[in-house]
PDB file of C-alpha atoms in Angstrom:
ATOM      1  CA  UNK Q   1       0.000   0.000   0.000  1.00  0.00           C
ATOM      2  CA  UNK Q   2       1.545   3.669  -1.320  1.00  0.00           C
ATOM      3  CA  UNK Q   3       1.790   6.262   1.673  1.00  0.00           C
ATOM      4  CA  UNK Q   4      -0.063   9.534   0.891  1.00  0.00           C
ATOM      5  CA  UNK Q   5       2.761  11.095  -0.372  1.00  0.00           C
ATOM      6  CA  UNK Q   6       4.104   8.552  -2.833  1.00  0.00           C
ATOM      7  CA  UNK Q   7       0.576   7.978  -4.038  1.00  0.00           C
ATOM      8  CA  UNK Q   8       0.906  11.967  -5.207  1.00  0.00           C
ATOM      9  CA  UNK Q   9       3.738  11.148  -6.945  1.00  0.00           C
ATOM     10  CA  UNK Q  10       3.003   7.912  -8.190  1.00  0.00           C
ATOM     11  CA  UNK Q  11      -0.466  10.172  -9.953  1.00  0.00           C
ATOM     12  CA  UNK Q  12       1.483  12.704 -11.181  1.00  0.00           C
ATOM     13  CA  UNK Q  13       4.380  10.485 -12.916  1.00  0.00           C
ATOM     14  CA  UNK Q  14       1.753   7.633 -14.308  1.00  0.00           C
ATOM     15  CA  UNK Q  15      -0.563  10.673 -15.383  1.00  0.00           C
ATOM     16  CA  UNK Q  16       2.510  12.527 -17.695  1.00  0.00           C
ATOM     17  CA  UNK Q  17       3.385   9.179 -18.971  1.00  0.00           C
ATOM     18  CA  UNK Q  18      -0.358   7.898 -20.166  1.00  0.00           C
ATOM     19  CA  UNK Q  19      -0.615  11.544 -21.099  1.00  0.00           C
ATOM     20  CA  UNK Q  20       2.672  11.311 -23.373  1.00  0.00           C
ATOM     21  CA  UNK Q  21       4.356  14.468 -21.808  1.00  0.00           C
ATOM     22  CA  UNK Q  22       6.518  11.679 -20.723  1.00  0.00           C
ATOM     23  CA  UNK Q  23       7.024  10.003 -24.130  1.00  0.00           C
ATOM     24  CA  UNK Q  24       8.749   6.264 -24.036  1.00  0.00           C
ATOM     25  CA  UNK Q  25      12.315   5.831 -23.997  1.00  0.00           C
ATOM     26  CA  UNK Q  26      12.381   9.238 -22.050  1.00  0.00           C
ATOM     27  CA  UNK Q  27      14.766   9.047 -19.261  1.00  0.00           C
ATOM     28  CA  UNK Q  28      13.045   9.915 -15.907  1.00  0.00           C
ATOM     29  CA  UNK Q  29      14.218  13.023 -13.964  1.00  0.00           C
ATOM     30  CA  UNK Q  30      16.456  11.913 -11.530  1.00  0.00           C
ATOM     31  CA  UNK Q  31      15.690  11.049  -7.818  1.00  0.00           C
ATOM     32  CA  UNK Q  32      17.486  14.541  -6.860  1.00  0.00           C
ATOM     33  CA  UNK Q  33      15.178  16.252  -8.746  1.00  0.00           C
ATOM     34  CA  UNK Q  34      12.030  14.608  -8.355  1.00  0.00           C
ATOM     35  CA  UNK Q  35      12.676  15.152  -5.015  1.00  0.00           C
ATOM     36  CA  UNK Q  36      13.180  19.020  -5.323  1.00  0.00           C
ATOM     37  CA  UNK Q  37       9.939  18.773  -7.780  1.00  0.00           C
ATOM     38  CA  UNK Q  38       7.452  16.850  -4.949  1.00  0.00           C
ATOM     39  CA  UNK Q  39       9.164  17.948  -2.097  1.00  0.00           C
ATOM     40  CA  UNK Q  40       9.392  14.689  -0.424  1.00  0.00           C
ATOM     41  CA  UNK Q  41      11.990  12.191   0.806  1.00  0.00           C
ATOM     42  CA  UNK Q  42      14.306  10.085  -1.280  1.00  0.00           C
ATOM     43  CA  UNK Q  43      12.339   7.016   0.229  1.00  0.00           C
ATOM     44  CA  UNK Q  44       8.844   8.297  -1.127  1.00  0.00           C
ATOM     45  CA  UNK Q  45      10.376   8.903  -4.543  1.00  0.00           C
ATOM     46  CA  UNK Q  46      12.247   5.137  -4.872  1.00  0.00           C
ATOM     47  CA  UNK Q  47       8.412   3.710  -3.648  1.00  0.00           C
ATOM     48  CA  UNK Q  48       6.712   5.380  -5.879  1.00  0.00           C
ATOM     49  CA  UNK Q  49       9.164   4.379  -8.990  1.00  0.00           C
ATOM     50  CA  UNK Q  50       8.713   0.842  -7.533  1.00  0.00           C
ATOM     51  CA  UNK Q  51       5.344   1.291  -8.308  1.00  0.00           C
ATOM     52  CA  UNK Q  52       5.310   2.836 -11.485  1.00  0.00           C
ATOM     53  CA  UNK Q  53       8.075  -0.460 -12.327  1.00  0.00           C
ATOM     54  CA  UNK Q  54       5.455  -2.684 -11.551  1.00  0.00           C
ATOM     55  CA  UNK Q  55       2.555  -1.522 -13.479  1.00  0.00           C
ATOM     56  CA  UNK Q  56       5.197  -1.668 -16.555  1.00  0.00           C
ATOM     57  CA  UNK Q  57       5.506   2.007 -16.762  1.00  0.00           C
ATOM     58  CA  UNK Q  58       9.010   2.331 -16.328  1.00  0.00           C
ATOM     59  CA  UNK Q  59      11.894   0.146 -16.646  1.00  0.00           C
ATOM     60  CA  UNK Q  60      15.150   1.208 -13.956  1.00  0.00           C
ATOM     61  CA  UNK Q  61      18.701   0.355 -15.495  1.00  0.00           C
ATOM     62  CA  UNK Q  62      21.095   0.089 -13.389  1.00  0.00           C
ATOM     63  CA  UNK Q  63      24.038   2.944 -13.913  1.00  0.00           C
ATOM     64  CA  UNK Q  64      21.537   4.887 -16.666  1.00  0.00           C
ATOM     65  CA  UNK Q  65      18.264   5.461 -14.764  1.00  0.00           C
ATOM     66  CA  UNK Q  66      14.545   5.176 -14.803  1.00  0.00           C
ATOM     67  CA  UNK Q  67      13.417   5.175 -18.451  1.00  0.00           C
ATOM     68  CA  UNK Q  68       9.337   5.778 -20.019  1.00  0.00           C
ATOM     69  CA  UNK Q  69       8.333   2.114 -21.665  1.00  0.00           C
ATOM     70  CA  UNK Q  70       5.903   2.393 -24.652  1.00  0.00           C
ATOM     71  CA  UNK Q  71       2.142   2.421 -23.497  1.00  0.00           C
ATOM     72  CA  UNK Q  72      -0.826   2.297 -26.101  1.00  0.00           C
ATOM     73  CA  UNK Q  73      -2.211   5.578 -26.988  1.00  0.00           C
ATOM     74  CA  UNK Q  74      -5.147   6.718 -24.676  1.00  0.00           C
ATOM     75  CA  UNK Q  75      -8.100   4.671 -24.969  1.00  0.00           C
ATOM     76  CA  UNK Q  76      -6.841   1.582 -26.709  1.00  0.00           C
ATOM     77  CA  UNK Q  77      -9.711  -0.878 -27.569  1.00  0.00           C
ATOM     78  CA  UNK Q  78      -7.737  -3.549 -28.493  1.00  0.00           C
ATOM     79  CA  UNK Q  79      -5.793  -3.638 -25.409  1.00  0.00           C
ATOM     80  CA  UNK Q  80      -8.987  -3.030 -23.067  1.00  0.00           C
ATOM     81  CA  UNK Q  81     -10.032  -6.326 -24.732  1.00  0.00           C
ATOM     82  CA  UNK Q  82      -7.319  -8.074 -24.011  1.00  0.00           C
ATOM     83  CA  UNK Q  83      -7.710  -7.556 -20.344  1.00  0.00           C
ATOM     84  CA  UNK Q  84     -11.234  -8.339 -20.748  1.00  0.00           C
ATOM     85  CA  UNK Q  85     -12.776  -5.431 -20.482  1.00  0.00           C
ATOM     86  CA  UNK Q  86     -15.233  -3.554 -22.707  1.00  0.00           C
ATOM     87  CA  UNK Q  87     -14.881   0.078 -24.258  1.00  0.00           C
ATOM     88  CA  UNK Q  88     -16.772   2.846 -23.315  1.00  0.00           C
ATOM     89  CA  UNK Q  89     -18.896   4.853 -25.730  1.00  0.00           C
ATOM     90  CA  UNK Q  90     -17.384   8.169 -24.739  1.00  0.00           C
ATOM     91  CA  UNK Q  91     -13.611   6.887 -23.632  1.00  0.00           C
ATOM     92  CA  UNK Q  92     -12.995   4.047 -26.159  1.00  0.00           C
ATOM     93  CA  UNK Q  93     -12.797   2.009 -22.816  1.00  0.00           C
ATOM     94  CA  UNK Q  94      -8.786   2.921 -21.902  1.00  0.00           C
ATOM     95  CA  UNK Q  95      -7.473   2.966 -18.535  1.00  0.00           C
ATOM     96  CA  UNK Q  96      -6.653   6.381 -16.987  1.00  0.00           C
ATOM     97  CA  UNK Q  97      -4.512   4.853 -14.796  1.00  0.00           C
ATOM     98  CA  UNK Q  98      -5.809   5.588 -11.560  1.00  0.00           C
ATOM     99  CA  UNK Q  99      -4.960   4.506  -8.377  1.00  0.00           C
ATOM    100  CA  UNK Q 100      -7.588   2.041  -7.875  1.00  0.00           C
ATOM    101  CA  UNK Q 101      -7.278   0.727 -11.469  1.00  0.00           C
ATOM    102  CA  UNK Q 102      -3.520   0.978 -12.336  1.00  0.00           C
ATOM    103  CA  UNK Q 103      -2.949   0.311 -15.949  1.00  0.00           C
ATOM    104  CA  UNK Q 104      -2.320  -3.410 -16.754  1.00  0.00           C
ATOM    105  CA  UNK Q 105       1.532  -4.441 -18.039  1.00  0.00           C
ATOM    106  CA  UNK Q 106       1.678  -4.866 -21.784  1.00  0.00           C
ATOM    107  CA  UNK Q 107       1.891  -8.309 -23.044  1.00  0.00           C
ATOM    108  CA  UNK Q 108       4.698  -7.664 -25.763  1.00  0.00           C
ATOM    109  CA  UNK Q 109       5.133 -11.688 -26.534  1.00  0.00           C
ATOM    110  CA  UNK Q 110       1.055 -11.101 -27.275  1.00  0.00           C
ATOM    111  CA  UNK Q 111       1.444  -8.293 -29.305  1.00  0.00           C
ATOM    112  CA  UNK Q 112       3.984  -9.659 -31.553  1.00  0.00           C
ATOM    113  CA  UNK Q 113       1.891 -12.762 -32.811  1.00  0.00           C
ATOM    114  CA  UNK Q 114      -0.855 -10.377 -33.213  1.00  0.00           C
ATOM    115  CA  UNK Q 115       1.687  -8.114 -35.907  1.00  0.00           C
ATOM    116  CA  UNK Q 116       3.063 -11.158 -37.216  1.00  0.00           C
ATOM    117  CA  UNK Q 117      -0.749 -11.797 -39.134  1.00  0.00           C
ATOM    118  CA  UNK Q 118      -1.114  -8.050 -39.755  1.00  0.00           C
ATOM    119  CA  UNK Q 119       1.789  -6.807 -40.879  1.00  0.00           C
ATOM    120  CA  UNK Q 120       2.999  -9.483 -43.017  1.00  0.00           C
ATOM    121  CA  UNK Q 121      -0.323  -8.899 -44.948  1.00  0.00           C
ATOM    122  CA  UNK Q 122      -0.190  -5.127 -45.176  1.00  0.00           C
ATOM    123  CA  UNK Q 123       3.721  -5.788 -46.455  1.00  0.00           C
ATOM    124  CA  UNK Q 124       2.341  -7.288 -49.189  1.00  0.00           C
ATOM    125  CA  UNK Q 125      -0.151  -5.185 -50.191  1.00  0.00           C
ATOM    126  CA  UNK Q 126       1.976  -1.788 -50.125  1.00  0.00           C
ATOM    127  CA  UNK Q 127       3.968  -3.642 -52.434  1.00  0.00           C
ATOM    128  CA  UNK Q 128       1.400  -3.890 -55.021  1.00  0.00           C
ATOM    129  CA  UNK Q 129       0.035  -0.920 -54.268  1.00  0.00           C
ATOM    130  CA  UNK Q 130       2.834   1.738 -53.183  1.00  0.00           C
ATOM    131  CA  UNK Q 131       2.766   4.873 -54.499  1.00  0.00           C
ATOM    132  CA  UNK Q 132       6.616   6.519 -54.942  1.00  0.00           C
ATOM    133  CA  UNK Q 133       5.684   9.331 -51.990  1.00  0.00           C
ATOM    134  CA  UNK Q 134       5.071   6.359 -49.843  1.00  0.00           C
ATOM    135  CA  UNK Q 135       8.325   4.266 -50.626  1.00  0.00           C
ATOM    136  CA  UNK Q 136      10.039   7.421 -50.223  1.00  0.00           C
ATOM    137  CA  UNK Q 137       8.497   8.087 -46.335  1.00  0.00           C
ATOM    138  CA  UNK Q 138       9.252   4.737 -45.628  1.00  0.00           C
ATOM    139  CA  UNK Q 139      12.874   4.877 -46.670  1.00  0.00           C
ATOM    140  CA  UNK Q 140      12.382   8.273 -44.969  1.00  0.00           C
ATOM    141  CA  UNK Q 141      11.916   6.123 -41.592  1.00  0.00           C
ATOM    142  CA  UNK Q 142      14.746   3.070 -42.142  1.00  0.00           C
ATOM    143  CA  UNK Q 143      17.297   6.297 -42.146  1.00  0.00           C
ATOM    144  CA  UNK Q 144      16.025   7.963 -39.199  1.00  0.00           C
ATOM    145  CA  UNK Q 145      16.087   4.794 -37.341  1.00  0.00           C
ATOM    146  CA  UNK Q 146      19.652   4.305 -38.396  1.00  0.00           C
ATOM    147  CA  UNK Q 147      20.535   7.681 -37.086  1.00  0.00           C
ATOM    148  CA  UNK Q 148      18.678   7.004 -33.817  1.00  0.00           C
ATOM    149  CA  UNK Q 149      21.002   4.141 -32.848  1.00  0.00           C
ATOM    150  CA  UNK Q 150      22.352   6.771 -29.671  1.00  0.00           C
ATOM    151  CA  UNK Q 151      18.942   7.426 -28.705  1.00  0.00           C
ATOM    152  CA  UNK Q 152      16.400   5.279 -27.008  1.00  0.00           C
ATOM    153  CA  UNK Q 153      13.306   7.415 -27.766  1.00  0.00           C
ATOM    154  CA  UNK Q 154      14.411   8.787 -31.401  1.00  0.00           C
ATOM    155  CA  UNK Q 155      14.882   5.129 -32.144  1.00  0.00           C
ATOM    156  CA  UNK Q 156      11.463   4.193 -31.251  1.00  0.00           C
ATOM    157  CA  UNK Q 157       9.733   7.095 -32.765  1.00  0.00           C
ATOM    158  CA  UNK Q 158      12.013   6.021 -36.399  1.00  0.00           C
ATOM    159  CA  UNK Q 159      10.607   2.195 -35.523  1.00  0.00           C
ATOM    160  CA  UNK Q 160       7.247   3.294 -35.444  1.00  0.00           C
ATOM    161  CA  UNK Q 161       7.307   5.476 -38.232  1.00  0.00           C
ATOM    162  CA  UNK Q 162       8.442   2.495 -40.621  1.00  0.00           C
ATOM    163  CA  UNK Q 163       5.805   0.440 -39.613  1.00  0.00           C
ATOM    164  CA  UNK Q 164       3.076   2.745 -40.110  1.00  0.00           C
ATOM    165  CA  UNK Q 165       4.687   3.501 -43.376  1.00  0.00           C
ATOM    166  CA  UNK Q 166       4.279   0.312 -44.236  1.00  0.00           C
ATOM    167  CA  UNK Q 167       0.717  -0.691 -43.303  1.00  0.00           C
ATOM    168  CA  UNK Q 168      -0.141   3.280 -45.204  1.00  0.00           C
ATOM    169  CA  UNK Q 169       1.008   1.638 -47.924  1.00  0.00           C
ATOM    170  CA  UNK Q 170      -1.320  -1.094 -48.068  1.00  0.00           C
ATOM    171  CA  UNK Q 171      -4.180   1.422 -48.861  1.00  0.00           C
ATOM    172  CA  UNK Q 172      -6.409  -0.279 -46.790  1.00  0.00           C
ATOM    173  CA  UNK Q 173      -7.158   2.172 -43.464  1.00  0.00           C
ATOM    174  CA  UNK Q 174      -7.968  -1.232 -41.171  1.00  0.00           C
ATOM    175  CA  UNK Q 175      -4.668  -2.025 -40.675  1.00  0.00           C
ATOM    176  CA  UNK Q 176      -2.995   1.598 -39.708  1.00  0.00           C
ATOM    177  CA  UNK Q 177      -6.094   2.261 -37.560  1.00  0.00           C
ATOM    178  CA  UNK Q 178      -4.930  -1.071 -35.682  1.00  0.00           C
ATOM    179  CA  UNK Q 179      -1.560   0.090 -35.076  1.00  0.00           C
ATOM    180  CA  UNK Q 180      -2.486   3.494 -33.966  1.00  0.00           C
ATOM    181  CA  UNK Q 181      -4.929   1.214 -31.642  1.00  0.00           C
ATOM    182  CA  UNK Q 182      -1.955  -0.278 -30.035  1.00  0.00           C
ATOM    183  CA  UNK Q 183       0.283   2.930 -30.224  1.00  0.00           C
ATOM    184  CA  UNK Q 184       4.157   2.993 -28.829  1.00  0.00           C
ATOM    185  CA  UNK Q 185       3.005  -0.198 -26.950  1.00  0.00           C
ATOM    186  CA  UNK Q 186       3.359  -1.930 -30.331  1.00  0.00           C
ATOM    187  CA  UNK Q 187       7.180  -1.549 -30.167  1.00  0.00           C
ATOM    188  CA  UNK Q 188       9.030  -3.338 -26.900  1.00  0.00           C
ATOM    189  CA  UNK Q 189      11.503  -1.710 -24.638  1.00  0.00           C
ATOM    190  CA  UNK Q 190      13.881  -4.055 -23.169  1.00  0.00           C
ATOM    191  CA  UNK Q 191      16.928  -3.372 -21.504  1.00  0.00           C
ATOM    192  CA  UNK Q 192      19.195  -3.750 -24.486  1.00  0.00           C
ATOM    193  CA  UNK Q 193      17.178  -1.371 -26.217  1.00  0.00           C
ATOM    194  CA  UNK Q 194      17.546   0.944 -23.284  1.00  0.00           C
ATOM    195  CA  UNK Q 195      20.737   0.795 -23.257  1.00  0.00           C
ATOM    196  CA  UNK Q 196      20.706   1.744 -27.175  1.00  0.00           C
ATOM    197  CA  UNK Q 197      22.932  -2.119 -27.735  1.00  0.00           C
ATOM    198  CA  UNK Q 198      24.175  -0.988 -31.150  1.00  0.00           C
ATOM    199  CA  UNK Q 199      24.152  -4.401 -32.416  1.00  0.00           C
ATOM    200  CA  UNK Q 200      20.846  -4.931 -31.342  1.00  0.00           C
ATOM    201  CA  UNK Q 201      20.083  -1.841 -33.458  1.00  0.00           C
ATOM    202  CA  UNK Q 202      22.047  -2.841 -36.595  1.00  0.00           C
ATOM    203  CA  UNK Q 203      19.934  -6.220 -36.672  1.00  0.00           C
ATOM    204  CA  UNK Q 204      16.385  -4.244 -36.787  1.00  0.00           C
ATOM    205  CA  UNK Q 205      17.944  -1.959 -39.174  1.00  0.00           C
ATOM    206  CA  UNK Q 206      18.500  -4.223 -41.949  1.00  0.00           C
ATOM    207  CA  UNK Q 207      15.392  -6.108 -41.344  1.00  0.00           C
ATOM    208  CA  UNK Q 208      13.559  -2.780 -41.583  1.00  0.00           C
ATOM    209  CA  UNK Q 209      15.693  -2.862 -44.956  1.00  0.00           C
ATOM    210  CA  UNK Q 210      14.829  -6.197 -45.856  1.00  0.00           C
ATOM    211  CA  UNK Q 211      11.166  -5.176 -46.320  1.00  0.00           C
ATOM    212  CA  UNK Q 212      12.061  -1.878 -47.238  1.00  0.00           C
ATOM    213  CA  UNK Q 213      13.873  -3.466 -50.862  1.00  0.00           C
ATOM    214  CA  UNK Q 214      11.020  -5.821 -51.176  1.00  0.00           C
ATOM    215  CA  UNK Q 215       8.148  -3.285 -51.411  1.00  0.00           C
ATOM    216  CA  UNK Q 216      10.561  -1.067 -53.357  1.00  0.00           C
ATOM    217  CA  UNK Q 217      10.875  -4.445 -55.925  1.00  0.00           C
ATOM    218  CA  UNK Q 218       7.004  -4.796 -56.140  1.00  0.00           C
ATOM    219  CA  UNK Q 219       7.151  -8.308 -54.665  1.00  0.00           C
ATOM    220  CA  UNK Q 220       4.554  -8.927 -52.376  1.00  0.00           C
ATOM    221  CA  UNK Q 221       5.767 -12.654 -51.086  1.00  0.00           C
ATOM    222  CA  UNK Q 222       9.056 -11.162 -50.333  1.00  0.00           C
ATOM    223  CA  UNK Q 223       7.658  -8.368 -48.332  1.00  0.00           C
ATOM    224  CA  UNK Q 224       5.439 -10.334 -46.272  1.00  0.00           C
ATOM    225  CA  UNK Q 225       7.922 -12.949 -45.731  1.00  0.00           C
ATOM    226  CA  UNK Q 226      10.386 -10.591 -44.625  1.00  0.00           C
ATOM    227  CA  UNK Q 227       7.940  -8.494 -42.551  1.00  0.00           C
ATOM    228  CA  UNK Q 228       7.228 -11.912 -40.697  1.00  0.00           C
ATOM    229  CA  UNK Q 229      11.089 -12.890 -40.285  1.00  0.00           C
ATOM    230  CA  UNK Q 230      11.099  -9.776 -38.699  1.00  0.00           C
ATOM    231  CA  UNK Q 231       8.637  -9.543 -36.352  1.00  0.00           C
ATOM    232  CA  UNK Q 232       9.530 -13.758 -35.425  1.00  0.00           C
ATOM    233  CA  UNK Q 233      13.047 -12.449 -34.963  1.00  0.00           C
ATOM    234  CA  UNK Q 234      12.051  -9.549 -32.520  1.00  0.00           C
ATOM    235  CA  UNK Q 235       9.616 -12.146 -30.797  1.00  0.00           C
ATOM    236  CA  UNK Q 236      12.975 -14.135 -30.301  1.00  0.00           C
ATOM    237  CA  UNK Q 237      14.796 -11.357 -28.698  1.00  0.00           C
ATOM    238  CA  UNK Q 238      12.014 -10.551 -26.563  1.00  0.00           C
ATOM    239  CA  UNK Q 239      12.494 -13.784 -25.380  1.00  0.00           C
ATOM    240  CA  UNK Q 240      16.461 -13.315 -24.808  1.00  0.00           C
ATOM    241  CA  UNK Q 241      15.767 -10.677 -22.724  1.00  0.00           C
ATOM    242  CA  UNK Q 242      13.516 -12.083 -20.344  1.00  0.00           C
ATOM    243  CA  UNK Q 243      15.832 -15.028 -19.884  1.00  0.00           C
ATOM    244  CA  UNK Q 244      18.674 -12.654 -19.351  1.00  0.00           C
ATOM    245  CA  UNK Q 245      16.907 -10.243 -17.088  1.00  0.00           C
TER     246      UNK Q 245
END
């Protein structure tokens, strides 16, 4: 149970994050200044980051800090469904993240199989049906990410950028509205991505480029199967990191 005080911290923190003033792969303030900022004790501040580390809000590294992990934009349907519940006319059924309902950990491993059946499907179809602007925004996105490789958030923004490319491509709106459904939640954080692993980086990269040359050839088969090696591959490191963690 959060003391008073941490509980006012814990609000405040979980509210900029689900808000996206805190956007993921942001590195947290750090303890000196939240406590400046809240005015409390260094022992409120580390409860309250336990707390926000155990709704899957944040993810400490040891040596680099507290760091934002990638929650689904505000009102996700898909992911209220996934936790059983049932949208809400007016709020699209999301989770404010309050106290007495703190928002549920994403299910990554979950969220992987799901894009392995969607995007392998829109790869294919924005290669039959690109248009040159939209090769050119999604080549736009592999270099960005390459750039990114120093930076955590930039990287994330670049990863999500390709794959929205991608499904845009497709011409068919159901499958970018299901990405924006799942938001930066779509995208895992794990430590080695925290810690901007340059290798780690490189291998994304020229999977990104795999599909990239494929919709840029016009083959569809090649595009979906090298969205899905992909997407299997990143399901693969997701599990390497939970082993190694």
């Amino acid at each position: 149970m959060a003391s008073n005080l941490s509980t006012a911290v814990i609000s405040a923190l979980r509210s900029e994050i689900l808000s996206g003033t805190l956007s993921p792969g942001t590195r947290l303030p750090t303890e000196a200044a939240l406590i400046e900022r809240f005015s409390v004790s260094r022992t409120v501040i580390r409860e309250s980051l336990g707390h926000l580390r155990a709704e899957g809000l944040i993810r400490s590294v040891r040596g680099s800090g507290s760091f934002v992990l990638a929650q689904p934009t505000g009102g996700s349907s898909l992911r209220q469904r996934s936790h059983g519940g049932a949208a809400s006319p007016t709020t699209g059924g999301g989770s404010t993240g309050s106290d007495t309902h703190p928002t549920p950990p994403v299910d990554h491993g979950a969220l992987l199989e799901f894009r392995i059946s969607l995007e392998s499907e829109a790869a294919a179809l924005g290669a039959s049906r690109r248009t040159a602007a939209e090769l050119a925004t999604i080549a736009g996105a592999l270099d960005s990410f390459d750039m990114a490789s120093a930076d955590p958030a930039a990287s994330l923004q670049a990863d999500l950028d390709f794959h929205r490319a991608v499904t845009e491509a497709s011409h068919n709106p159901y499958f970018t509205a299901a990405l924006d459904d799942l938001g930066p939640a779509m995208i895992p954080m794990p430590d080695g991505r925290l810690k901007a692993q340059r290798h780690h980086l490189q291998a994304v990269n020229q999977e990104h480029a795999a599909v990239h040359s494929c919709i840029r050839a016009g083959d569809p088969l090649g595009a979906s199967a090298a969205m899905r090696t992909h997407l299997i591959r990143s399901l693969h490191r997701l599990g390497e990191n939970s082993r190694q963690g």
